[in-house]
Amino acid sequence: MTQDYTPNASFVDFAGEDDINIEIDHAISELNFEEAGKLQASLNNDNSEEIQRQVDGALARNQSLIEGYHQDAEKSIIQIELEIDTKLSKLVKDYKNRFLQMKAAQLEEIEQLRSEWISSHDRAEQLGNQKVESLLYTSKVLANCKCFDEAKTLRNNVQENTDNILKNECKEIDNHYKQHMINMIARHESMLDGLYNQLLNDIKIIEGQGKIDRSVVKSQEKIGIAMSPSKSIQNVATSRDISMNDKKLIISQLSPRKSPSPSSKSPRSPRSPRSPVAPGAYMSPLSPRY
């Protein structure tokens, strides 16, 4: 014959899980399965709420970690961009100074060659004038010797060809310096092109390193986000305020799940005779038997 068993409500509300299990065992021993079922359902409900609270807290902390990784990555990328801009500005400034120095040296070299050309041209032209004067003097000598026809012919030829005489004297010098100037300008342009290409190469190196640094930050962010559930699980596992059974349930909710294949379904674990559930009793979605 069953006896009425009605535990004190305040005792049930504030008793620990072990105490409630004792009450359940006592109700079962008295064959009061209805009351045992109510106590088990109440215990399951309390556990479910606490577990859900722990899961929500862990998920919130996990989301905070993820947001922290995002923020850290954004700050790092902004810092990388600033460093790249600083390096590029300094690089361009340095190359600008090198360009101006190179250009100044080249202009000085060109001016020196031009000065030498002018001096050499003037000397050649002076020699040409001396040659013209010598020929005209010869025409006078011929005239003094009464060779007027020869004198006139020589005089006329010299006067008509004075420009050609001067050009012939300067031609070799002018051609020499002209070719020298062409080669020098080509060499200068090649040097400037080389300096510019070197600048482009150094820019690529800085931008390439920046790309690598950004990639590293993104990878670290992805790794951190991927590892954040593990950190949450570790925090739960090392907590002293959560029972071992609740830890298992919370960790099962936080752990990544794999869908089992149809051929590998594990058999349902038998219910513990210590914690029977009455028909119609509340079962938490977090329960491993759900």
PDB file of C-alpha atoms in Angstrom:
ATOM      1  CA  MET A   1       0.000   0.000   0.000  1.00  0.00           C
ATOM      2  CA  THR A   2       1.415   3.369  -1.044  1.00  0.00           C
ATOM      3  CA  GLN A   3       1.838   6.122   1.452  1.00  0.00           C
ATOM      4  CA  ASP A   4       1.281   9.797   0.737  1.00  0.00           C
ATOM      5  CA  TYR A   5       4.599  11.529   0.313  1.00  0.00           C
ATOM      6  CA  THR A   6       4.654  15.298  -0.026  1.00  0.00           C
ATOM      7  CA  PRO A   7       8.111  16.829   0.476  1.00  0.00           C
ATOM      8  CA  ASN A   8       8.460  20.294   1.862  1.00  0.00           C
ATOM      9  CA  ALA A   9       8.261  22.769  -1.048  1.00  0.00           C
ATOM     10  CA  SER A  10      10.932  25.067   0.254  1.00  0.00           C
ATOM     11  CA  PHE A  11      13.210  22.084   0.745  1.00  0.00           C
ATOM     12  CA  VAL A  12      12.704  21.016  -2.867  1.00  0.00           C
ATOM     13  CA  ASP A  13      13.277  24.512  -4.173  1.00  0.00           C
ATOM     14  CA  PHE A  14      16.502  25.108  -2.335  1.00  0.00           C
ATOM     15  CA  ALA A  15      17.890  21.639  -1.908  1.00  0.00           C
ATOM     16  CA  GLY A  16      20.849  20.635  -3.964  1.00  0.00           C
ATOM     17  CA  GLU A  17      20.688  18.124  -6.782  1.00  0.00           C
ATOM     18  CA  ASP A  18      21.925  15.291  -4.545  1.00  0.00           C
ATOM     19  CA  ASP A  19      19.261  16.060  -1.947  1.00  0.00           C
ATOM     20  CA  ILE A  20      16.529  16.011  -4.579  1.00  0.00           C
ATOM     21  CA  ASN A  21      17.825  12.694  -5.867  1.00  0.00           C
ATOM     22  CA  ILE A  22      17.517  11.371  -2.315  1.00  0.00           C
ATOM     23  CA  GLU A  23      13.925  12.589  -2.277  1.00  0.00           C
ATOM     24  CA  ILE A  24      13.293  10.866  -5.584  1.00  0.00           C
ATOM     25  CA  ASP A  25      14.787   7.621  -4.289  1.00  0.00           C
ATOM     26  CA  HIS A  26      12.614   7.879  -1.200  1.00  0.00           C
ATOM     27  CA  ALA A  27       9.480   8.454  -3.271  1.00  0.00           C
ATOM     28  CA  ILE A  28      10.305   5.428  -5.431  1.00  0.00           C
ATOM     29  CA  SER A  29      10.887   3.292  -2.370  1.00  0.00           C
ATOM     30  CA  GLU A  30       7.417   4.341  -1.190  1.00  0.00           C
ATOM     31  CA  LEU A  31       6.004   3.437  -4.641  1.00  0.00           C
ATOM     32  CA  ASN A  32       4.952   7.054  -5.113  1.00  0.00           C
ATOM     33  CA  PHE A  33       6.018   7.145  -8.743  1.00  0.00           C
ATOM     34  CA  GLU A  34       3.864  10.169  -9.508  1.00  0.00           C
ATOM     35  CA  GLU A  35       5.719  12.312  -7.000  1.00  0.00           C
ATOM     36  CA  ALA A  36       9.067  10.894  -8.114  1.00  0.00           C
ATOM     37  CA  GLY A  37       8.201  11.877 -11.676  1.00  0.00           C
ATOM     38  CA  LYS A  38       7.296  15.403 -10.603  1.00  0.00           C
ATOM     39  CA  LEU A  39      10.509  15.761  -8.654  1.00  0.00           C
ATOM     40  CA  GLN A  40      12.554  14.449 -11.593  1.00  0.00           C
ATOM     41  CA  ALA A  41      10.771  16.787 -14.025  1.00  0.00           C
ATOM     42  CA  SER A  42      11.387  19.738 -11.684  1.00  0.00           C
ATOM     43  CA  LEU A  43      15.041  18.752 -11.359  1.00  0.00           C
ATOM     44  CA  ASN A  44      15.373  18.370 -15.122  1.00  0.00           C
ATOM     45  CA  ASN A  45      13.734  21.757 -15.644  1.00  0.00           C
ATOM     46  CA  ASP A  46      16.016  23.458 -13.112  1.00  0.00           C
ATOM     47  CA  ASN A  47      19.046  21.790 -14.636  1.00  0.00           C
ATOM     48  CA  SER A  48      17.909  22.721 -18.140  1.00  0.00           C
ATOM     49  CA  GLU A  49      17.519  26.361 -17.216  1.00  0.00           C
ATOM     50  CA  GLU A  50      20.906  26.474 -15.516  1.00  0.00           C
ATOM     51  CA  ILE A  51      22.584  24.644 -18.388  1.00  0.00           C
ATOM     52  CA  GLN A  52      20.897  26.933 -20.902  1.00  0.00           C
ATOM     53  CA  ARG A  53      22.095  29.927 -18.904  1.00  0.00           C
ATOM     54  CA  GLN A  54      25.632  28.545 -18.919  1.00  0.00           C
ATOM     55  CA  VAL A  55      25.421  27.815 -22.658  1.00  0.00           C
ATOM     56  CA  ASP A  56      24.069  31.292 -23.409  1.00  0.00           C
ATOM     57  CA  GLY A  57      26.832  32.813 -21.309  1.00  0.00           C
ATOM     58  CA  ALA A  58      29.478  30.730 -23.054  1.00  0.00           C
ATOM     59  CA  LEU A  59      28.078  31.639 -26.476  1.00  0.00           C
ATOM     60  CA  ALA A  60      28.005  35.311 -25.495  1.00  0.00           C
ATOM     61  CA  ARG A  61      31.622  35.124 -24.357  1.00  0.00           C
ATOM     62  CA  ASN A  62      32.485  33.271 -27.545  1.00  0.00           C
ATOM     63  CA  GLN A  63      30.808  36.000 -29.627  1.00  0.00           C
ATOM     64  CA  SER A  64      32.713  38.603 -27.616  1.00  0.00           C
ATOM     65  CA  LEU A  65      35.938  36.776 -28.416  1.00  0.00           C
ATOM     66  CA  ILE A  66      35.041  36.738 -32.125  1.00  0.00           C
ATOM     67  CA  GLU A  67      34.260  40.441 -32.102  1.00  0.00           C
ATOM     68  CA  GLY A  68      37.543  41.030 -30.287  1.00  0.00           C
ATOM     69  CA  TYR A  69      39.420  39.135 -32.993  1.00  0.00           C
ATOM     70  CA  HIS A  70      37.639  41.220 -35.656  1.00  0.00           C
ATOM     71  CA  GLN A  71      38.510  44.460 -33.884  1.00  0.00           C
ATOM     72  CA  ASP A  72      42.118  43.433 -33.324  1.00  0.00           C
ATOM     73  CA  ALA A  73      42.432  42.432 -36.987  1.00  0.00           C
ATOM     74  CA  GLU A  74      40.964  45.751 -38.141  1.00  0.00           C
ATOM     75  CA  LYS A  75      43.335  47.694 -35.876  1.00  0.00           C
ATOM     76  CA  SER A  76      46.288  45.656 -37.104  1.00  0.00           C
ATOM     77  CA  ILE A  77      45.363  46.195 -40.753  1.00  0.00           C
ATOM     78  CA  ILE A  78      44.928  49.939 -40.182  1.00  0.00           C
ATOM     79  CA  GLN A  79      48.347  50.000 -38.510  1.00  0.00           C
ATOM     80  CA  ILE A  80      49.833  48.055 -41.421  1.00  0.00           C
ATOM     81  CA  GLU A  81      48.333  50.520 -43.904  1.00  0.00           C
ATOM     82  CA  LEU A  82      49.752  53.459 -41.936  1.00  0.00           C
ATOM     83  CA  GLU A  83      53.181  51.831 -41.857  1.00  0.00           C
ATOM     84  CA  ILE A  84      53.010  51.183 -45.606  1.00  0.00           C
ATOM     85  CA  ASP A  85      52.050  54.810 -46.288  1.00  0.00           C
ATOM     86  CA  THR A  86      54.894  56.024 -44.052  1.00  0.00           C
ATOM     87  CA  LYS A  87      57.416  53.741 -45.737  1.00  0.00           C
ATOM     88  CA  LEU A  88      56.234  54.712 -49.227  1.00  0.00           C
ATOM     89  CA  SER A  89      56.335  58.432 -48.416  1.00  0.00           C
ATOM     90  CA  LYS A  90      59.876  58.113 -47.087  1.00  0.00           C
ATOM     91  CA  LEU A  91      60.888  55.960 -50.049  1.00  0.00           C
ATOM     92  CA  VAL A  92      59.541  58.433 -52.623  1.00  0.00           C
ATOM     93  CA  LYS A  93      61.203  61.331 -50.783  1.00  0.00           C
ATOM     94  CA  ASP A  94      64.547  59.513 -50.745  1.00  0.00           C
ATOM     95  CA  TYR A  95      64.317  58.674 -54.440  1.00  0.00           C
ATOM     96  CA  LYS A  96      63.305  62.230 -55.289  1.00  0.00           C
ATOM     97  CA  ASN A  97      66.492  63.488 -53.613  1.00  0.00           C
ATOM     98  CA  ARG A  98      68.535  60.859 -55.446  1.00  0.00           C
ATOM     99  CA  PHE A  99      66.878  61.866 -58.726  1.00  0.00           C
ATOM    100  CA  LEU A 100      67.635  65.554 -58.174  1.00  0.00           C
ATOM    101  CA  GLN A 101      71.240  64.784 -57.256  1.00  0.00           C
ATOM    102  CA  MET A 102      71.656  62.552 -60.303  1.00  0.00           C
ATOM    103  CA  LYS A 103      70.034  65.127 -62.587  1.00  0.00           C
ATOM    104  CA  ALA A 104      72.245  67.900 -61.222  1.00  0.00           C
ATOM    105  CA  ALA A 105      75.359  65.781 -61.798  1.00  0.00           C
ATOM    106  CA  GLN A 106      74.221  64.966 -65.331  1.00  0.00           C
ATOM    107  CA  LEU A 107      73.547  68.634 -66.163  1.00  0.00           C
ATOM    108  CA  GLU A 108      76.990  69.527 -64.867  1.00  0.00           C
ATOM    109  CA  GLU A 109      78.510  66.815 -67.056  1.00  0.00           C
ATOM    110  CA  ILE A 110      76.568  68.043 -70.099  1.00  0.00           C
ATOM    111  CA  GLU A 111      77.615  71.631 -69.447  1.00  0.00           C
ATOM    112  CA  GLN A 112      81.239  70.575 -69.167  1.00  0.00           C
ATOM    113  CA  LEU A 113      81.058  68.702 -72.472  1.00  0.00           C
ATOM    114  CA  ARG A 114      79.297  71.646 -74.144  1.00  0.00           C
ATOM    115  CA  SER A 115      82.005  73.990 -72.903  1.00  0.00           C
ATOM    116  CA  GLU A 116      84.710  71.719 -74.272  1.00  0.00           C
ATOM    117  CA  TRP A 117      82.839  71.522 -77.581  1.00  0.00           C
ATOM    118  CA  ILE A 118      82.585  75.282 -77.868  1.00  0.00           C
ATOM    119  CA  SER A 119      86.270  75.706 -77.084  1.00  0.00           C
ATOM    120  CA  SER A 120      87.298  73.052 -79.593  1.00  0.00           C
ATOM    121  CA  HIS A 121      84.951  74.510 -82.230  1.00  0.00           C
ATOM    122  CA  ASP A 122      86.364  78.011 -81.704  1.00  0.00           C
ATOM    123  CA  ARG A 123      89.919  76.729 -82.071  1.00  0.00           C
ATOM    124  CA  ALA A 124      89.007  74.906 -85.279  1.00  0.00           C
ATOM    125  CA  GLU A 125      87.213  77.958 -86.608  1.00  0.00           C
ATOM    126  CA  GLN A 126      90.223  80.094 -85.760  1.00  0.00           C
ATOM    127  CA  LEU A 127      92.411  77.717 -87.707  1.00  0.00           C
ATOM    128  CA  GLY A 128      89.999  78.002 -90.632  1.00  0.00           C
ATOM    129  CA  ASN A 129      90.176  81.795 -90.533  1.00  0.00           C
ATOM    130  CA  GLN A 130      93.935  81.587 -90.454  1.00  0.00           C
ATOM    131  CA  LYS A 131      93.828  79.364 -93.509  1.00  0.00           C
ATOM    132  CA  VAL A 132      91.578  81.857 -95.327  1.00  0.00           C
ATOM    133  CA  GLU A 133      93.878  84.749 -94.420  1.00  0.00           C
ATOM    134  CA  SER A 134      96.868  82.731 -95.609  1.00  0.00           C
ATOM    135  CA  LEU A 135      95.249  82.070 -98.982  1.00  0.00           C
ATOM    136  CA  LEU A 136      94.274  85.721 -99.399  1.00  0.00           C
ATOM    137  CA  TYR A 137      97.846  86.730 -98.522  1.00  0.00           C
ATOM    138  CA  THR A 138      99.045  84.333-101.186  1.00  0.00           C
ATOM    139  CA  SER A 139      96.748  86.039-103.727  1.00  0.00           C
ATOM    140  CA  LYS A 140      98.421  89.377-102.851  1.00  0.00           C
ATOM    141  CA  VAL A 141     101.862  87.863-103.365  1.00  0.00           C
ATOM    142  CA  LEU A 142     100.753  86.657-106.787  1.00  0.00           C
ATOM    143  CA  ALA A 143      99.478  90.132-107.628  1.00  0.00           C
ATOM    144  CA  ASN A 144     102.802  91.682-106.530  1.00  0.00           C
ATOM    145  CA  CYS A 145     104.450  89.286-108.936  1.00  0.00           C
ATOM    146  CA  LYS A 146     102.209  90.660-111.715  1.00  0.00           C
ATOM    147  CA  CYS A 147     100.270  87.383-111.829  1.00  0.00           C
ATOM    148  CA  PHE A 148      97.001  89.170-111.709  1.00  0.00           C
ATOM    149  CA  ASP A 149      94.885  86.459-113.293  1.00  0.00           C
ATOM    150  CA  GLU A 150      96.102  83.802-110.855  1.00  0.00           C
ATOM    151  CA  ALA A 151      95.709  86.270-107.987  1.00  0.00           C
ATOM    152  CA  LYS A 152      92.146  87.067-108.971  1.00  0.00           C
ATOM    153  CA  THR A 153      91.264  83.389-109.353  1.00  0.00           C
ATOM    154  CA  LEU A 154      92.689  82.509-105.960  1.00  0.00           C
ATOM    155  CA  ARG A 155      91.049  85.501-104.299  1.00  0.00           C
ATOM    156  CA  ASN A 156      87.665  84.707-105.795  1.00  0.00           C
ATOM    157  CA  ASN A 157      87.872  81.024-104.854  1.00  0.00           C
ATOM    158  CA  VAL A 158      88.782  81.868-101.291  1.00  0.00           C
ATOM    159  CA  GLN A 159      86.037  84.449-100.902  1.00  0.00           C
ATOM    160  CA  GLU A 160      83.425  82.163-102.435  1.00  0.00           C
ATOM    161  CA  ASN A 161      84.413  79.179-100.311  1.00  0.00           C
ATOM    162  CA  THR A 162      85.248  80.815 -97.011  1.00  0.00           C
ATOM    163  CA  ASP A 163      82.221  79.251 -95.300  1.00  0.00           C
ATOM    164  CA  ASN A 164      83.080  75.822 -96.684  1.00  0.00           C
ATOM    165  CA  ILE A 165      86.659  76.179 -95.526  1.00  0.00           C
ATOM    166  CA  LEU A 166      85.511  77.026 -92.014  1.00  0.00           C
ATOM    167  CA  LYS A 167      82.958  74.213 -91.987  1.00  0.00           C
ATOM    168  CA  ASN A 168      85.550  71.682 -93.109  1.00  0.00           C
ATOM    169  CA  GLU A 169      87.865  72.756 -90.313  1.00  0.00           C
ATOM    170  CA  CYS A 170      85.080  72.420 -87.697  1.00  0.00           C
ATOM    171  CA  LYS A 171      83.325  69.383 -89.174  1.00  0.00           C
ATOM    172  CA  GLU A 172      85.450  66.708 -87.563  1.00  0.00           C
ATOM    173  CA  ILE A 173      85.370  68.418 -84.163  1.00  0.00           C
ATOM    174  CA  ASP A 174      81.607  69.001 -84.322  1.00  0.00           C
ATOM    175  CA  ASN A 175      80.894  65.403 -85.356  1.00  0.00           C
ATOM    176  CA  HIS A 176      83.084  64.103 -82.539  1.00  0.00           C
ATOM    177  CA  TYR A 177      81.373  66.151 -79.824  1.00  0.00           C
ATOM    178  CA  LYS A 178      77.921  65.672 -81.301  1.00  0.00           C
ATOM    179  CA  GLN A 179      78.252  61.884 -81.085  1.00  0.00           C
ATOM    180  CA  HIS A 180      79.766  62.213 -77.627  1.00  0.00           C
ATOM    181  CA  MET A 181      76.775  64.318 -76.531  1.00  0.00           C
ATOM    182  CA  ILE A 182      74.274  61.818 -78.001  1.00  0.00           C
ATOM    183  CA  ASN A 183      75.948  58.933 -76.148  1.00  0.00           C
ATOM    184  CA  MET A 184      76.079  60.896 -72.923  1.00  0.00           C
ATOM    185  CA  ILE A 185      72.373  61.845 -73.051  1.00  0.00           C
ATOM    186  CA  ALA A 186      71.449  58.212 -73.794  1.00  0.00           C
ATOM    187  CA  ARG A 187      73.541  57.092 -70.814  1.00  0.00           C
ATOM    188  CA  HIS A 188      71.876  59.689 -68.594  1.00  0.00           C
ATOM    189  CA  GLU A 189      68.402  58.575 -69.652  1.00  0.00           C
ATOM    190  CA  SER A 190      69.355  54.962 -68.962  1.00  0.00           C
ATOM    191  CA  MET A 191      70.547  55.928 -65.484  1.00  0.00           C
ATOM    192  CA  LEU A 192      67.301  57.800 -64.773  1.00  0.00           C
ATOM    193  CA  ASP A 193      65.232  54.895 -66.077  1.00  0.00           C
ATOM    194  CA  GLY A 194      67.240  52.523 -63.879  1.00  0.00           C
ATOM    195  CA  LEU A 195      66.627  54.703 -60.831  1.00  0.00           C
ATOM    196  CA  TYR A 196      62.904  54.873 -61.616  1.00  0.00           C
ATOM    197  CA  ASN A 197      62.670  51.089 -62.100  1.00  0.00           C
ATOM    198  CA  GLN A 198      64.503  50.621 -58.823  1.00  0.00           C
ATOM    199  CA  LEU A 199      61.902  52.844 -57.155  1.00  0.00           C
ATOM    200  CA  LEU A 200      59.074  50.768 -58.636  1.00  0.00           C
ATOM    201  CA  ASN A 201      60.758  47.585 -57.451  1.00  0.00           C
ATOM    202  CA  ASP A 202      61.161  48.930 -53.916  1.00  0.00           C
ATOM    203  CA  ILE A 203      57.492  50.013 -53.925  1.00  0.00           C
ATOM    204  CA  LYS A 204      56.486  46.486 -54.945  1.00  0.00           C
ATOM    205  CA  ILE A 205      58.603  45.051 -52.115  1.00  0.00           C
ATOM    206  CA  ILE A 206      56.925  47.287 -49.522  1.00  0.00           C
ATOM    207  CA  GLU A 207      53.442  46.637 -50.894  1.00  0.00           C
ATOM    208  CA  GLY A 208      54.189  42.904 -51.130  1.00  0.00           C
ATOM    209  CA  GLN A 209      55.314  42.816 -47.507  1.00  0.00           C
ATOM    210  CA  GLY A 210      52.165  44.718 -46.578  1.00  0.00           C
ATOM    211  CA  LYS A 211      50.078  42.143 -48.430  1.00  0.00           C
ATOM    212  CA  ILE A 212      51.849  39.352 -46.525  1.00  0.00           C
ATOM    213  CA  ASP A 213      51.310  41.149 -43.214  1.00  0.00           C
ATOM    214  CA  ARG A 214      47.609  41.624 -43.973  1.00  0.00           C
ATOM    215  CA  SER A 215      47.333  37.951 -44.910  1.00  0.00           C
ATOM    216  CA  VAL A 216      48.992  36.951 -41.633  1.00  0.00           C
ATOM    217  CA  VAL A 217      46.553  39.114 -39.668  1.00  0.00           C
ATOM    218  CA  LYS A 218      43.583  37.582 -41.512  1.00  0.00           C
ATOM    219  CA  SER A 219      44.918  34.080 -40.882  1.00  0.00           C
ATOM    220  CA  GLN A 220      45.408  34.835 -37.203  1.00  0.00           C
ATOM    221  CA  GLU A 221      41.880  36.200 -37.063  1.00  0.00           C
ATOM    222  CA  LYS A 222      40.462  33.040 -38.683  1.00  0.00           C
ATOM    223  CA  ILE A 223      42.490  30.808 -36.377  1.00  0.00           C
ATOM    224  CA  GLY A 224      41.360  32.765 -33.348  1.00  0.00           C
ATOM    225  CA  ILE A 225      37.721  32.566 -34.404  1.00  0.00           C
ATOM    226  CA  ALA A 226      38.062  28.856 -35.125  1.00  0.00           C
ATOM    227  CA  MET A 227      39.651  28.293 -31.725  1.00  0.00           C
ATOM    228  CA  SER A 228      37.177  30.444 -29.777  1.00  0.00           C
ATOM    229  CA  PRO A 229      34.746  27.515 -29.135  1.00  0.00           C
ATOM    230  CA  SER A 230      37.685  25.538 -27.726  1.00  0.00           C
ATOM    231  CA  LYS A 231      38.442  28.379 -25.340  1.00  0.00           C
ATOM    232  CA  SER A 232      34.810  28.473 -24.236  1.00  0.00           C
ATOM    233  CA  ILE A 233      34.862  24.707 -23.730  1.00  0.00           C
ATOM    234  CA  GLN A 234      38.103  24.971 -21.772  1.00  0.00           C
ATOM    235  CA  ASN A 235      36.590  27.647 -19.526  1.00  0.00           C
ATOM    236  CA  VAL A 236      33.597  25.397 -18.835  1.00  0.00           C
ATOM    237  CA  ALA A 237      35.790  22.336 -18.268  1.00  0.00           C
ATOM    238  CA  THR A 238      37.983  24.132 -15.723  1.00  0.00           C
ATOM    239  CA  SER A 239      35.120  25.862 -13.895  1.00  0.00           C
ATOM    240  CA  ARG A 240      34.685  24.901 -10.236  1.00  0.00           C
ATOM    241  CA  ASP A 241      31.093  26.187 -10.130  1.00  0.00           C
ATOM    242  CA  ILE A 242      29.627  23.657 -12.590  1.00  0.00           C
ATOM    243  CA  SER A 243      28.964  20.011 -11.847  1.00  0.00           C
ATOM    244  CA  MET A 244      30.580  17.310 -13.970  1.00  0.00           C
ATOM    245  CA  ASN A 245      27.258  16.227 -15.500  1.00  0.00           C
ATOM    246  CA  ASP A 246      26.366  19.829 -16.363  1.00  0.00           C
ATOM    247  CA  LYS A 247      29.826  20.330 -17.861  1.00  0.00           C
ATOM    248  CA  LYS A 248      29.227  17.390 -20.175  1.00  0.00           C
ATOM    249  CA  LEU A 249      25.852  18.766 -21.251  1.00  0.00           C
ATOM    250  CA  ILE A 250      27.180  22.318 -21.777  1.00  0.00           C
ATOM    251  CA  ILE A 251      30.233  21.106 -23.681  1.00  0.00           C
ATOM    252  CA  SER A 252      28.013  18.920 -25.880  1.00  0.00           C
ATOM    253  CA  GLN A 253      26.096  22.084 -26.851  1.00  0.00           C
ATOM    254  CA  LEU A 254      29.256  24.082 -27.549  1.00  0.00           C
ATOM    255  CA  SER A 255      31.146  21.379 -29.435  1.00  0.00           C
ATOM    256  CA  PRO A 256      30.918  21.236 -33.250  1.00  0.00           C
ATOM    257  CA  ARG A 257      28.598  18.419 -34.259  1.00  0.00           C
ATOM    258  CA  LYS A 258      28.876  15.939 -37.082  1.00  0.00           C
ATOM    259  CA  SER A 259      25.829  14.331 -38.576  1.00  0.00           C
ATOM    260  CA  PRO A 260      26.155  10.542 -38.139  1.00  0.00           C
ATOM    261  CA  SER A 261      25.870   8.391 -41.212  1.00  0.00           C
ATOM    262  CA  PRO A 262      22.730   6.128 -41.435  1.00  0.00           C
ATOM    263  CA  SER A 263      24.855   3.024 -40.921  1.00  0.00           C
ATOM    264  CA  SER A 264      26.708   4.352 -37.885  1.00  0.00           C
ATOM    265  CA  LYS A 265      23.913   5.365 -35.534  1.00  0.00           C
ATOM    266  CA  SER A 266      24.846   4.611 -31.991  1.00  0.00           C
ATOM    267  CA  PRO A 267      22.273   2.739 -29.895  1.00  0.00           C
ATOM    268  CA  ARG A 268      20.349   4.753 -27.336  1.00  0.00           C
ATOM    269  CA  SER A 269      21.851   4.473 -23.899  1.00  0.00           C
ATOM    270  CA  PRO A 270      19.533   2.771 -21.373  1.00  0.00           C
ATOM    271  CA  ARG A 271      17.990   5.066 -18.836  1.00  0.00           C
ATOM    272  CA  SER A 272      19.530   5.026 -15.416  1.00  0.00           C
ATOM    273  CA  PRO A 273      17.256   3.320 -12.877  1.00  0.00           C
ATOM    274  CA  ARG A 274      18.240   6.140 -10.529  1.00  0.00           C
ATOM    275  CA  SER A 275      16.461   8.853 -12.507  1.00  0.00           C
ATOM    276  CA  PRO A 276      13.183   7.569 -13.975  1.00  0.00           C
ATOM    277  CA  VAL A 277      10.943  10.007 -15.813  1.00  0.00           C
ATOM    278  CA  ALA A 278       7.217   9.733 -15.469  1.00  0.00           C
ATOM    279  CA  PRO A 279       5.103   9.661 -18.619  1.00  0.00           C
ATOM    280  CA  GLY A 280       4.391  13.195 -19.797  1.00  0.00           C
ATOM    281  CA  ALA A 281       7.171  14.647 -17.622  1.00  0.00           C
ATOM    282  CA  TYR A 282       9.127  17.625 -19.002  1.00  0.00           C
ATOM    283  CA  MET A 283      12.307  16.732 -20.926  1.00  0.00           C
ATOM    284  CA  SER A 284      14.841  19.477 -21.639  1.00  0.00           C
ATOM    285  CA  PRO A 285      16.053  19.889 -25.235  1.00  0.00           C
ATOM    286  CA  LEU A 286      19.492  19.917 -23.676  1.00  0.00           C
ATOM    287  CA  SER A 287      19.038  16.461 -22.223  1.00  0.00           C
ATOM    288  CA  PRO A 288      21.332  13.851 -23.811  1.00  0.00           C
ATOM    289  CA  ARG A 289      18.246  11.625 -24.184  1.00  0.00           C
ATOM    290  CA  TYR A 290      16.318  14.212 -26.196  1.00  0.00           C
TER     291      TYR A 290
END
